[in-house]
Coordinates of C-alpha atoms and ligand atoms in Angstrom, one line a residue:
X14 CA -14.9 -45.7 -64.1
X15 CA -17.4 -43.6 -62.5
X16 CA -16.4 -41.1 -59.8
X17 CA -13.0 -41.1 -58.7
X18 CA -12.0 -41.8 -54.9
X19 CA -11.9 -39.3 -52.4
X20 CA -14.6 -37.4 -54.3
X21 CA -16.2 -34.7 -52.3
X22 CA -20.0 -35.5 -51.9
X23 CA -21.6 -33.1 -49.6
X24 CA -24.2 -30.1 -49.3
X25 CA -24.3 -26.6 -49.1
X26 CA -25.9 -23.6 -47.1
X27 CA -25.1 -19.6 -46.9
X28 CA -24.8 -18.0 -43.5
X29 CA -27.4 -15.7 -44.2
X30 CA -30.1 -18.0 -45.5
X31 CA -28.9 -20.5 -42.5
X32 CA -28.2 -19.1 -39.4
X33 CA -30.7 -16.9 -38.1
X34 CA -29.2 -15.2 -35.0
X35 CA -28.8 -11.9 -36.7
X36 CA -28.4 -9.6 -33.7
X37 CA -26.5 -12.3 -31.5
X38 CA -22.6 -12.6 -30.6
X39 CA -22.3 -9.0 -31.8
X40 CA -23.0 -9.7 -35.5
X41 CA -23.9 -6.6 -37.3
X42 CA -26.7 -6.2 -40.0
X43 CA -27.1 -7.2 -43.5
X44 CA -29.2 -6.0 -46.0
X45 CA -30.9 -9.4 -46.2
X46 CA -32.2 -8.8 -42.3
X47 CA -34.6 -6.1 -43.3
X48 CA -35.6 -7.9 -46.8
X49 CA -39.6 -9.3 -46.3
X50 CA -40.6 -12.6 -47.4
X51 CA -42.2 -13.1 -51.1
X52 CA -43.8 -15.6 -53.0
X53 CA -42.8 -16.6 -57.1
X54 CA -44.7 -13.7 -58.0
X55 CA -45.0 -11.6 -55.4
X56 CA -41.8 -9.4 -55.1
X57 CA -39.5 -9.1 -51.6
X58 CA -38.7 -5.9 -50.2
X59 CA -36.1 -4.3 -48.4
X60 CA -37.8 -2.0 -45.7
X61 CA -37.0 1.7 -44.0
X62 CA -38.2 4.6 -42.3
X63 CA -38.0 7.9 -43.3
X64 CA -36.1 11.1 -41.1
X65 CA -39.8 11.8 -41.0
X66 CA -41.6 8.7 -40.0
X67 CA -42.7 7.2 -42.6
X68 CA -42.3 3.7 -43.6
X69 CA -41.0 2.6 -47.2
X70 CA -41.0 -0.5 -48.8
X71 CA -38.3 -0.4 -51.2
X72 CA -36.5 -3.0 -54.2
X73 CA -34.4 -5.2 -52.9
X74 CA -31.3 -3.4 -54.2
X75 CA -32.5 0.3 -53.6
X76 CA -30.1 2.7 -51.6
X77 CA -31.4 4.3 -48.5
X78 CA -32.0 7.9 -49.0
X79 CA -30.4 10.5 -46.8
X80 CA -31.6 10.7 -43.3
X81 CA -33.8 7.7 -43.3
X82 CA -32.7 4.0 -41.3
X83 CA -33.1 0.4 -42.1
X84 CA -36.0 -1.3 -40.2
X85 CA -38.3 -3.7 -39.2
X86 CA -41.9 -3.0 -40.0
X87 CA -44.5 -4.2 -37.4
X88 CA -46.3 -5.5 -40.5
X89 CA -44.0 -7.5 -42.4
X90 CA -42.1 -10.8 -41.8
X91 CA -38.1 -10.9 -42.2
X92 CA -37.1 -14.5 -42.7
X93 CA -33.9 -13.8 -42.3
X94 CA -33.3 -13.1 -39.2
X95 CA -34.3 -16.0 -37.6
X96 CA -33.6 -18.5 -40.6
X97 CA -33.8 -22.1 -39.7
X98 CA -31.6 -21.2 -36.7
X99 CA -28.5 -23.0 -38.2
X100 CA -26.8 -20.3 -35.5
X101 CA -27.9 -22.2 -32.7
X102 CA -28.4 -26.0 -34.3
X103 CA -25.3 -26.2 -36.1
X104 CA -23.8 -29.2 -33.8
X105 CA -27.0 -31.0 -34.5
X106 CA -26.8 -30.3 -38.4
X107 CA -23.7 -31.9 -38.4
X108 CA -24.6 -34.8 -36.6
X109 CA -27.1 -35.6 -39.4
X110 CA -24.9 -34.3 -42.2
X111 CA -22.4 -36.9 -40.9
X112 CA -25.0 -39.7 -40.7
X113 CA -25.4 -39.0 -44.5
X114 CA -21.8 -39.4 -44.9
X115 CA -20.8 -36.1 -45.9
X116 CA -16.9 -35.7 -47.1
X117 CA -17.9 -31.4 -47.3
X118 CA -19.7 -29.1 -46.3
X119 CA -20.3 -25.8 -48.2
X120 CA -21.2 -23.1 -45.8
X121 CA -20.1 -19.0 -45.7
X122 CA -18.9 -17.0 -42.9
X123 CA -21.4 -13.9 -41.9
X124 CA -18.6 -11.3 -42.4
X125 CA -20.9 -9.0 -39.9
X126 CA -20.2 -11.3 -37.3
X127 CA -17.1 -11.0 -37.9
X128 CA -16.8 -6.7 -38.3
X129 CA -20.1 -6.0 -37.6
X130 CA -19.8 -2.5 -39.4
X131 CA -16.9 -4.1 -41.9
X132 CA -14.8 -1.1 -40.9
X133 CA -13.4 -2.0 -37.2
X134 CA -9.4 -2.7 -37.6
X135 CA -9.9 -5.6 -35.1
X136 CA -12.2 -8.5 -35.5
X137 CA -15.6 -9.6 -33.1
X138 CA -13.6 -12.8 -31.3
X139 CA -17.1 -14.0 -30.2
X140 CA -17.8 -14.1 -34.3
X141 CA -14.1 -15.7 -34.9
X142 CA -14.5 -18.1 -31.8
X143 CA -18.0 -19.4 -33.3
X144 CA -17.1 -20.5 -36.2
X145 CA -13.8 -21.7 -35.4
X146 CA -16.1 -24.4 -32.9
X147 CA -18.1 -24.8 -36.6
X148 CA -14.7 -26.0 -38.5
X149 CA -13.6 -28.1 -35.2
X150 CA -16.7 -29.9 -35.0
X151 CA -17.0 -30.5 -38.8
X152 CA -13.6 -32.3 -38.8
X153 CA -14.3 -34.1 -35.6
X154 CA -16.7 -35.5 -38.1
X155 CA -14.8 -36.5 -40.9
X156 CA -16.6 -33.3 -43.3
X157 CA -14.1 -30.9 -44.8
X158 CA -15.2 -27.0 -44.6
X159 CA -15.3 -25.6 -47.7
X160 CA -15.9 -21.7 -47.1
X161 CA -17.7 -19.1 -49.1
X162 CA -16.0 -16.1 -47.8
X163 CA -19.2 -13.7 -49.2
X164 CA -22.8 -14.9 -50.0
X165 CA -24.7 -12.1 -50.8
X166 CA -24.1 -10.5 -46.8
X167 CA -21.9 -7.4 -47.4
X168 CA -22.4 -5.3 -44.5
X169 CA -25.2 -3.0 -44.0
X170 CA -23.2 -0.4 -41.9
X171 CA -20.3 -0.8 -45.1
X172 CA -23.2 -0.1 -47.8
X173 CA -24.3 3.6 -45.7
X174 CA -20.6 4.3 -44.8
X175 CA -19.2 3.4 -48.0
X176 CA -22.1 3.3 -51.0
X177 CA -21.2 -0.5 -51.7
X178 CA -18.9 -2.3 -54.3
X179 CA -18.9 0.6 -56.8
X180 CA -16.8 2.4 -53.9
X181 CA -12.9 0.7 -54.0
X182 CA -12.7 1.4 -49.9
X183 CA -14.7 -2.2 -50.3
X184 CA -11.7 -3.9 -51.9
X185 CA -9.7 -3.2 -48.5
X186 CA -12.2 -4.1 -46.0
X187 CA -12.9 -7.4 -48.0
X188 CA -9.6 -8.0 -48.0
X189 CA -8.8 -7.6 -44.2
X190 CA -11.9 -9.4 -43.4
X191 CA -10.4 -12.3 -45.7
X192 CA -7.4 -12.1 -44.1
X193 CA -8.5 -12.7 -40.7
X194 CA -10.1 -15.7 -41.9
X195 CA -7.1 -17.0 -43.9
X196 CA -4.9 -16.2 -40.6
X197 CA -7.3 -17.9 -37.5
X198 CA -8.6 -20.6 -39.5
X199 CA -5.1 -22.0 -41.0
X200 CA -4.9 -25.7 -40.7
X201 CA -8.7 -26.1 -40.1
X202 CA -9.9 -24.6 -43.9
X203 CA -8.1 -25.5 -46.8
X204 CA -10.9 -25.1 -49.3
X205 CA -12.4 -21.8 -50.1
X206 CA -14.4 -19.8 -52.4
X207 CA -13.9 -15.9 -52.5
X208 CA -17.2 -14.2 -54.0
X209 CA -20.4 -16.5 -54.5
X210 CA -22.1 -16.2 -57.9
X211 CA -19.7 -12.8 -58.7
X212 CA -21.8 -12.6 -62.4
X213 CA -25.3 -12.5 -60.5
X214 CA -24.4 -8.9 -60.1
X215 CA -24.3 -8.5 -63.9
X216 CA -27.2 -11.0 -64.9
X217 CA -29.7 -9.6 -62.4
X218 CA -29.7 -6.2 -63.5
X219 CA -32.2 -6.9 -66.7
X220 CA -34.4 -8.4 -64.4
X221 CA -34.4 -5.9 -61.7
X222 CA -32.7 -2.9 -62.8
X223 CA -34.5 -2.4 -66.6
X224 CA -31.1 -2.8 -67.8
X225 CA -30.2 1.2 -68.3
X226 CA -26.5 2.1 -69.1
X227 CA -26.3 3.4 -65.8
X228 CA -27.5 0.7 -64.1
X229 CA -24.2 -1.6 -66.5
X230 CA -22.0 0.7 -65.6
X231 CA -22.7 0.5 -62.0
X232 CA -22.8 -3.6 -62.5
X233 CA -19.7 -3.2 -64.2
X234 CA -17.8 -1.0 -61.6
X235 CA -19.1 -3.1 -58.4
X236 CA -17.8 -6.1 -60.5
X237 CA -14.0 -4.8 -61.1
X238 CA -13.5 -3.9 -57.2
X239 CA -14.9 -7.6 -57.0
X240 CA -12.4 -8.9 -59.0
X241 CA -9.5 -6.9 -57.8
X242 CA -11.0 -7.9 -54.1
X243 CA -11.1 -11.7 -54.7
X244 CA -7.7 -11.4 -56.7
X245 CA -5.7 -9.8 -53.7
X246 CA -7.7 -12.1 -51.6
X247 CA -6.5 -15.1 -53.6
X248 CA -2.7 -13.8 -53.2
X249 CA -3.1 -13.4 -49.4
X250 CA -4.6 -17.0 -49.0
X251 CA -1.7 -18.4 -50.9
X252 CA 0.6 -16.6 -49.0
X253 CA -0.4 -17.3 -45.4
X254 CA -1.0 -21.0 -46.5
X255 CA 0.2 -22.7 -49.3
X256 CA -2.0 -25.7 -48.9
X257 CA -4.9 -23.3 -49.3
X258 CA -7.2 -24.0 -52.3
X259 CA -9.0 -20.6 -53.6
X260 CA -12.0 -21.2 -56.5
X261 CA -14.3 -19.0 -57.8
X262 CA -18.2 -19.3 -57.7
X263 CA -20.2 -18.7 -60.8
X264 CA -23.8 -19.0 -61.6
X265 CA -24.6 -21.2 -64.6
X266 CA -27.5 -21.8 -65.9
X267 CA -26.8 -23.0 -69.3
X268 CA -28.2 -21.3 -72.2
X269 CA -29.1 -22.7 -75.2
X270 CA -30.2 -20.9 -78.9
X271 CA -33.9 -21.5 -79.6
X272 CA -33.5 -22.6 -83.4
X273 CA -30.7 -22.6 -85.4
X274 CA -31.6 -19.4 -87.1
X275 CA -27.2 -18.5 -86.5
X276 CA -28.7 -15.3 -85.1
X277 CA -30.1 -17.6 -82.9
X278 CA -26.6 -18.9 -82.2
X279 CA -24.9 -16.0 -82.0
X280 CA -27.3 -14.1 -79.7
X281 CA -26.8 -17.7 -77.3
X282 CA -23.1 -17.4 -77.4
X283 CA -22.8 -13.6 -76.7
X284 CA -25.4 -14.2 -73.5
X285 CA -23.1 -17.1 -72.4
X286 CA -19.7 -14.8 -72.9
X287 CA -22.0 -11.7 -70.8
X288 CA -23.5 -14.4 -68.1
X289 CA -20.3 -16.8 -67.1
X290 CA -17.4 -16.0 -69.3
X291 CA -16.9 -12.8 -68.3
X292 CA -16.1 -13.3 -64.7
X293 CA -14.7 -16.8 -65.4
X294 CA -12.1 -15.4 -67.7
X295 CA -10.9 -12.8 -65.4
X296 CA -10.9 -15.1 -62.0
X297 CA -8.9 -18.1 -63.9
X298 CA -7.3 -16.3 -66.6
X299 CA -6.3 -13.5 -64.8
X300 CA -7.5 -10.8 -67.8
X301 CA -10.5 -9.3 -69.2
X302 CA -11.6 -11.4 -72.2
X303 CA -11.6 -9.7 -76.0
X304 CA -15.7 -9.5 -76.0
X305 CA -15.8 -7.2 -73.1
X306 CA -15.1 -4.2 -75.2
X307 CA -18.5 -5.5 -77.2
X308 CA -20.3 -5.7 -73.4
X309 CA -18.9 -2.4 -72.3
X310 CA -19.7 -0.5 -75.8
X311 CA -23.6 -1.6 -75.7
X312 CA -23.7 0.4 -72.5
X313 CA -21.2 3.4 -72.5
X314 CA -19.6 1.3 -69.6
X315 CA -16.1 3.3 -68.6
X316 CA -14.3 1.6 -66.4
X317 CA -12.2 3.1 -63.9
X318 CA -9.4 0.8 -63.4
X319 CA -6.1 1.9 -61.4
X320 CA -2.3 1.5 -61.4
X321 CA -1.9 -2.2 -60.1
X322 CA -5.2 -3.4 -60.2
X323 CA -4.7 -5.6 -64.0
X324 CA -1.3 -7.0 -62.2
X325 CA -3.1 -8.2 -59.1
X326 CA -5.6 -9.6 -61.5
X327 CA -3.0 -11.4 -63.0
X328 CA -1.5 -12.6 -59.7
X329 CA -4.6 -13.5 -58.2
X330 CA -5.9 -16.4 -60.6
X331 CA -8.0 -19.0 -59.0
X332 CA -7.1 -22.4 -58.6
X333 CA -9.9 -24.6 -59.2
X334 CA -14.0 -23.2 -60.9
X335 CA -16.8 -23.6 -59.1
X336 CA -20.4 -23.0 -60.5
X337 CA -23.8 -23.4 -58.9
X338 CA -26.4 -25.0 -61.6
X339 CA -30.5 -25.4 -61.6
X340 CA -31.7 -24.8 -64.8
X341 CA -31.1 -24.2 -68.6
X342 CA -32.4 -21.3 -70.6
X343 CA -33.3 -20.3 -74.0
X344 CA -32.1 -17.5 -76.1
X345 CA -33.9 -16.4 -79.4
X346 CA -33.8 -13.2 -81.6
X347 CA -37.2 -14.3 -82.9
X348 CA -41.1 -13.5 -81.0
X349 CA -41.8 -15.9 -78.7
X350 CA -45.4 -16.1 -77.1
X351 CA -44.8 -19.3 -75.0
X352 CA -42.0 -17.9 -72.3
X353 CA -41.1 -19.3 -68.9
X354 CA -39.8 -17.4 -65.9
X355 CA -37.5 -18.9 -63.6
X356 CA -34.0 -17.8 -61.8
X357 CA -34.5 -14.3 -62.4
X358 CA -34.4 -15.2 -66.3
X359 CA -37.0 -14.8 -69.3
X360 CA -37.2 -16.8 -72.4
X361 CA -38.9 -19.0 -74.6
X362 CA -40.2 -22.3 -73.2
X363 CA -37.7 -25.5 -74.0
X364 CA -40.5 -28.4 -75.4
X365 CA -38.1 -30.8 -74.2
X366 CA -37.9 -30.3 -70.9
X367 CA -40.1 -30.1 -67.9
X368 CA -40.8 -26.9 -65.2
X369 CA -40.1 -27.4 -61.6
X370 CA -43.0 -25.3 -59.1
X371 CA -41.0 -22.1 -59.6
X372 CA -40.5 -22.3 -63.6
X373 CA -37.1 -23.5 -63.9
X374 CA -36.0 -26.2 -66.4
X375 CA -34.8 -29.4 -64.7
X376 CA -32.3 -30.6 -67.1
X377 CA -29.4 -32.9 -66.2
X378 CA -28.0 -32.6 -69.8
X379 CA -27.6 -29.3 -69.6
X380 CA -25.1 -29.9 -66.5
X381 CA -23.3 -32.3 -68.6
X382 CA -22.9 -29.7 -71.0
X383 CA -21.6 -27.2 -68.4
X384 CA -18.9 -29.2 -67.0
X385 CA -17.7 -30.6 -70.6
X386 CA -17.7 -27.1 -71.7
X387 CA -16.6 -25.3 -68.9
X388 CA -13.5 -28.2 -68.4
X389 CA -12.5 -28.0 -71.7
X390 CA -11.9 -23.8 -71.6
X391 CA -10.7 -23.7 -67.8
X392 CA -8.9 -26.8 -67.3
X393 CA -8.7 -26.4 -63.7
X394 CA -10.5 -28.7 -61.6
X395 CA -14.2 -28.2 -61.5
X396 CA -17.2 -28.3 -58.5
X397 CA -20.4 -28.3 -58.4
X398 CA -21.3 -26.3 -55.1
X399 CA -25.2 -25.8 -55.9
X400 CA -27.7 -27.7 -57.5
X401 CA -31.3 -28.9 -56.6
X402 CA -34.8 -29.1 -56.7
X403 CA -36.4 -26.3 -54.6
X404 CA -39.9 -28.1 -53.9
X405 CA -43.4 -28.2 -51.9
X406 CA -42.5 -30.7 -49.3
X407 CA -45.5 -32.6 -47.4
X408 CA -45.3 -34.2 -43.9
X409 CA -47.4 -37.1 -43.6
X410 CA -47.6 -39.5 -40.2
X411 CA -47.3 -43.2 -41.0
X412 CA -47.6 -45.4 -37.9
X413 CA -46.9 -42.4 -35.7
X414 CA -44.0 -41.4 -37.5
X415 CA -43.4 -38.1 -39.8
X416 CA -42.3 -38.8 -43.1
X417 CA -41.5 -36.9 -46.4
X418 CA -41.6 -38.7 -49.6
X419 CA -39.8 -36.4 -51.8
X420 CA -39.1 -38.7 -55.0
X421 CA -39.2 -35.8 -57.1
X422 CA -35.9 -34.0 -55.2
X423 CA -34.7 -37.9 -55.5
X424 CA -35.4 -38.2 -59.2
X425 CA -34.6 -34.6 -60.4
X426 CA -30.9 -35.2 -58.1
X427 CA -30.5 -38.8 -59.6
X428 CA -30.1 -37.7 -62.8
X429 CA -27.9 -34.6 -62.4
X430 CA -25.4 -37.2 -60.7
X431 CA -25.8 -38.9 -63.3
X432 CA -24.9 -36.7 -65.4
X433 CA -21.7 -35.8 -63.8
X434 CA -20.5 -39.3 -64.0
X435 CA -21.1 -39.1 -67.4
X436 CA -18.7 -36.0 -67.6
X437 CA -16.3 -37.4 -65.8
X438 CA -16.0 -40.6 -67.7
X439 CA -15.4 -38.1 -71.2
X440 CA -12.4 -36.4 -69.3
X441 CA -13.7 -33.6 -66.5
X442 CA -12.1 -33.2 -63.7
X443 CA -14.6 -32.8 -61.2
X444 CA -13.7 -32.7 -57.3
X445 CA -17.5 -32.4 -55.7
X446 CA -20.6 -32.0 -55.4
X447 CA -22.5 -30.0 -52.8
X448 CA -26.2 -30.3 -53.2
X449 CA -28.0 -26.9 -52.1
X450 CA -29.6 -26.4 -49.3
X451 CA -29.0 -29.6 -47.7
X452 CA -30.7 -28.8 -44.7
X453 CA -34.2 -26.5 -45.7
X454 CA -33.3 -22.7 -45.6
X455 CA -34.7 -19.4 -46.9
X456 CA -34.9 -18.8 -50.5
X457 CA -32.7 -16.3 -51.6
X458 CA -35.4 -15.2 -54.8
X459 CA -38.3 -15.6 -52.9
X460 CA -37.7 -15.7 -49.6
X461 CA -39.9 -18.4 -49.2
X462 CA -39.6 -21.2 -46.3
X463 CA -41.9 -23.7 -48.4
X464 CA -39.4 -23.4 -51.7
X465 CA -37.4 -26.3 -49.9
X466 CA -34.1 -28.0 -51.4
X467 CA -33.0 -30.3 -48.0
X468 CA -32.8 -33.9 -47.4
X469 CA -33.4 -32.5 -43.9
X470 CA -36.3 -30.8 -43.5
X471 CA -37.4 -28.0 -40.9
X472 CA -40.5 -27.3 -39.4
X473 CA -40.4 -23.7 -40.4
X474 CA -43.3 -21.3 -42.4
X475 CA -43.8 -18.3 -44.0
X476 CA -45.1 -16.8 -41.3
X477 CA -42.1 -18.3 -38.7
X478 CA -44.4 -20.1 -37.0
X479 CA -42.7 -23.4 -36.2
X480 CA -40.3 -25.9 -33.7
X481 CA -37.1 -25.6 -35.8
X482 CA -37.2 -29.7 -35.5
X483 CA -35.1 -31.5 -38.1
X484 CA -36.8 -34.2 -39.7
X485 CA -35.4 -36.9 -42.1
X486 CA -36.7 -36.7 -45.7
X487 CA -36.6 -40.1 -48.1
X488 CA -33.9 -38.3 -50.2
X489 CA -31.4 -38.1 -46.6
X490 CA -31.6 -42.2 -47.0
X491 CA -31.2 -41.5 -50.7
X492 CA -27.7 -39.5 -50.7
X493 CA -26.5 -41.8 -47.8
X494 CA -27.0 -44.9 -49.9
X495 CA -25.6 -42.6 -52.9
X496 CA -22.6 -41.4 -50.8
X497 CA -21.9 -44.9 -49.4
X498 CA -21.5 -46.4 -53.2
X499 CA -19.6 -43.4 -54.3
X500 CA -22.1 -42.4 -56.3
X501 CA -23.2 -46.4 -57.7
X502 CA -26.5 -46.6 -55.7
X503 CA -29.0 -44.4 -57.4
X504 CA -31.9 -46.4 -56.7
Ligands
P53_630 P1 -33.5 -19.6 -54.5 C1 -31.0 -16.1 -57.9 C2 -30.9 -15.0 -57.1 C3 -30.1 -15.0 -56.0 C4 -29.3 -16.1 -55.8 O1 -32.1 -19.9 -55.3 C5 -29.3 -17.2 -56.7 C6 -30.2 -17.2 -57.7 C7 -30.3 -18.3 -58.6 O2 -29.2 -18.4 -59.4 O3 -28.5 -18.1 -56.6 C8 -28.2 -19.2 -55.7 O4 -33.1 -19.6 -53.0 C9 -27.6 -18.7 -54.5 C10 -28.3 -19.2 -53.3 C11 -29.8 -19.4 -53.6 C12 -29.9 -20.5 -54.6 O5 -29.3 -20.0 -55.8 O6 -34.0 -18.4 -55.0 O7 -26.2 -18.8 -54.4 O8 -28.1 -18.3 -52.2 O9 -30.5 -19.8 -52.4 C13 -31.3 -20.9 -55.0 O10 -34.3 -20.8 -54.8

C-alpha cells in the first residue's frame, strides 16, 4: 500500500514569480512587472503614468486609460522583475532540486519571452532556445518537466492591443503561442497544464471586483475564450504528439457548511459548483454543467458563444485534473462575528483548525476530501501541483553555518502527504505531488519575499536588498528523506 511506484514527487514555481529577468533575451512585459509589493493587509498595485504626467497607483486588475503607459515609479518596489533570479540560477536550482530527488518539476513558460507583444507570427528564438536548455538540463537530471503553459503572465502589449480575455483575438494568440511550445519542445515535455487556476478568474472577483453583474459577466466572458483556448490547445497538443499528457489546473480550497442548518448545506454546495465545478466540468467533461444557468441568472451573465466553440469544447477534454490546495473555508447563510481572511476568501472561523501567519486554515483532511471527492466525479487521474505553508523563515548561524529550522513547513507538509496516502489507499488515482514554491519566490497575493514556501531558501527582501544565495532549509533534508522512501519516511 501507500504510494504507488513511479510517483511524481517534486515542486513547483511560475515563471513570473521565479525568474526575474523581465527585460532580458527580448522578453516583453507583463502586468505583474509593474505590480508593487504588499503586505497581508496592505494591498499591491499595478502602476502608470498619465498622457499628462501624472503618476497612478491603480488595482491590480484596473485597465490603463487612454493615453497613459505602464511604469515603474521611482518610489515603489516591483518584485517581479527581479524575482529570485530563477532566469539566471536555473542550472543551480536544478542541481539542488535533483539532490532532493525530484522525479518533476512544475514550472511555466513566460509566453512574453516567447512573443514578447503575443501578436508577432514568429516566435523570440533567444526565449525558445532558453528554455529548451531548461527541459535539457532537467532531464539530464532525471526530473520530468511538467509545464504550465499560462500562470497569470498574459502579455501586457496583448492586454492594450487586444483588451484581454473578454476579446476572442486571445483565443488565437494563445493558441499559436501553445503551438510553438507543443511543436519545439516535442520529445522533451510530455506533461502539461493549459491555464493555471482557470476559476481564480471567477472566485476573485468578490474579493476585488465587489462582485457587480458587470464585473460576472466580464469573469464569465474572459472564462469561455479560456476554455475554448485551452480546448483547441488540448486538440493541437494531441495532435502534434500523441504521447502528450494535457490537465487542467484548478484552485481548491475546500469549502465546508458552517452548521448543518441545510441552508448551510446548500449555500456550501452551490459555492463548490461556482468555485471548482464549473471550470472542472467543462475542461474534463467537455460541457457546461446544468447549475450554470443558476450562476449566469444571478448576474444577467449572456454569454456570447460562437459557431464551433461547444464542439471544440467537446473535443478538447483534458486528460488528467490538476488542483493547487492550501486551505479550507467555511460557508454559512447565518451572522458570523468571528471571520478569517485568507486566499482572497472571507468566512467564518473553523474552531477546528488552526491559522497559518496569513489566515489560511492548514487542514490535511480537507485535501483528503478533495481528492476523494474530486476522483470519485472526474475519474481521471489526479495531481496535486500546489500546496504549502507560506511562512516567516529565520536564519540562524550554528557553528558558522546558516540554518533554517522550519518544522512548521515540515509538520504542516507531513500531514498533507499524509493525507494523500490515505486517499490513495481508498481508491484515488493520484500521479504527483509538486509542493509550491520549492525554491522561495514572490507571493502572488502579497507580493511578499518573506511569505516563503521553499525547502530552498533565498536571501532575498522586501526591499530587494539581498545575494540571491540559495541556502538549504531542514524541510530540503525532509522531502529528500520523504522522496527517497517514496513517501514512508515522514519523520
Ligand atoms: P501566494 C490567490 C491569488 C493568486 C494566486 O499564493 C493564487 C492564490 C491562492 O489560491 O494561487 C496560487 O503567493 C498560484 C500561485 C501562488 C500560490 O497560489 O499569494 O497559482 O501563483 O503563488 C500561493 O501565497
Amino acid at each position: 500500500m501507500g504510494f504507488p511506484e513511479g510517483f511524481l514527487w517534486g515542486g513547483a514555481v511560475s515563471a513570473g514569480q521565479y525568474e526575474g529577468g523581465w527585460n532580458e533575451g527580448g522578453r516583453g512585459a507583463c502586468r505583474m512587472d509593474y505590480t508593487t509589493g504588499g503586505t497581508r493587509t496592505s494591498p499591491r498595485y499595478a502602476t502608470y503614468v498619465l498622457a499628462d504626467g501624472t503618476e497612478v497607483k491603480a488595482g491590480r486588475e484596473d485597465r490603463l486609460p487612454e493615453g497613459a503607459h505602464w511604469a515603474s515609479l521611482p518610489d515603489c518596489y516591483y518584485p517581479n522583475q527581479v524575482a529570485v533570479d530563477g532566469y539566471h540560477r536555473i542550472d543551480e536550482d536544478i542541481e539542488l532540486m535533483a539532490e532532493m530527488g525530484f522525479k518533476v518539476f512544475r514550472m511555466s513558460i513566460g509566453w512574453s519571452r516567447l512573443y514578447p507583444t503575443g501578436t508577432e507570427t514568429v516566435p523570440n528564438r533567444e526565449g525558445v532556445e532558453y528554455y529548451r536548455h531548461v527541459f535539457e538540463n532537467l532531464r539530464a537530471h532525471g526530473i520530468e518537466p511538467l509545464v504550465t503553459l499560462l500562470h497569470f503572465d498574459t502579455p501586457l502589449a496583448l492586454e492594450q492591443s487586444c483588451g484581454g480575455w473578454e476579446n476572442r483575438a486571445l483565443i488565437d494568440h494563445f493558441v499559436r503561442f501553445c503551438t510553438t511550445c507543443f511543436m519545439e519542445y516535442k520529445g522533451l515535455v510530455r506533461y502539461w497544464l493549459t491555464i493555471n487556476e482557470i476559476n481564480n478568474l471567477l472566485s476573485l472577483i468578490d474579493f476585488f471586483g465587489g462582485g457587480s453583474d458587470e464585473a460576472y459577466q466580464l469573469a464569465y466572458q474572459q472564462l469561455h475564450h479560456q476554455f475554448v483556448a485551452s480546448a483547441k490547445a488540448v486538440q493541437i497538443g494531441h495532435a502534434i504528439d500523441q504521447d502528450n499528457m494535457i490537465g487542467c489546473m484548478i484552485a481548491s480550497a475546500a469549502t465546508y457548511p458552517h452548521t448543518c442548518d441545510p441552508a448551510d448545506i446548500l449555500a456550501a454546495e452551490h459555492k463548490r459548483q461556482e468555485n471548482a465545478y464549473y471550470c472542472g466540468d467543462v475542461q474534463v467533461f467537455g460541457r457546461y454543467p446544468v447549475f450554470s444557468k443558476r450562476l449566469w441568472d444571478a448576474h444577467n451573465v449572456q454569454l456570447a458563444i460562437e459557431d464551433g466553440d461547444m464542439d471544440d469544447l467537446a473535443a478538447g477534454t483534458v486528460d488528467f485534473y490538476t488542483f493547487s490546495y492550501y486551505n479550507s473555508n467555511v460557508v454559512t447563510t447565518h451572522e458570523v462575528t468571528d471571520t478569517v481572511g485568507g486566499n482572497f476568501q472571507v468566512g467564518a472561523r473553523n474552531e477546528y483548525l488552526t491559522y497559518s501567519d496569513w489566515g489560511w486554515a492548514m487542514d490535511p483532511t480537507g485535501l483528503q476530501w478533495q481528492l476523494e471527492t474530486l476522483y470519485d466525479r472526474y475519474q481521471v487521474p489526479l495531481m496535486v501541483v500546489e500546496n504549502g505553508l507560506g511562512a516567516f523563515d529565520e536564519v540562524v548561524e550554528e557553528a558558522g553555518e546558516q540554518r533554517i529550522h522550519d518544522d512548521y513547513r515540515v509538520d504542516y507538509l507531513r500531514e498533507h502527504v499524509r493525507a494523500m496516502e490515505t486517499a490513495i489507499e481508498n481508491g484515488v488515482d493520484l500521479w504527483g505531488y509538486t509542493p509550491w514554491g520549492c525554491i522561495d519566490l514572490v507571493s502572488m497575493g502579497t507580493g511578499e519575499m518573506r511569505k516563503r514556501y521553499g525547502f530552498i531558501y533565498v536571501d532575498m527582501d522586501d526591499e530587494g536588498r539581498g545575494t540571491l544565495d540559495r541556502l538549504r532549509k531542514d524541510s530540503f533534508w525532509w522531502y529528500q528523506r520523504c522522496i527517497a522512501s517514496n513517501g514512508e519516511d515522514l519523520a
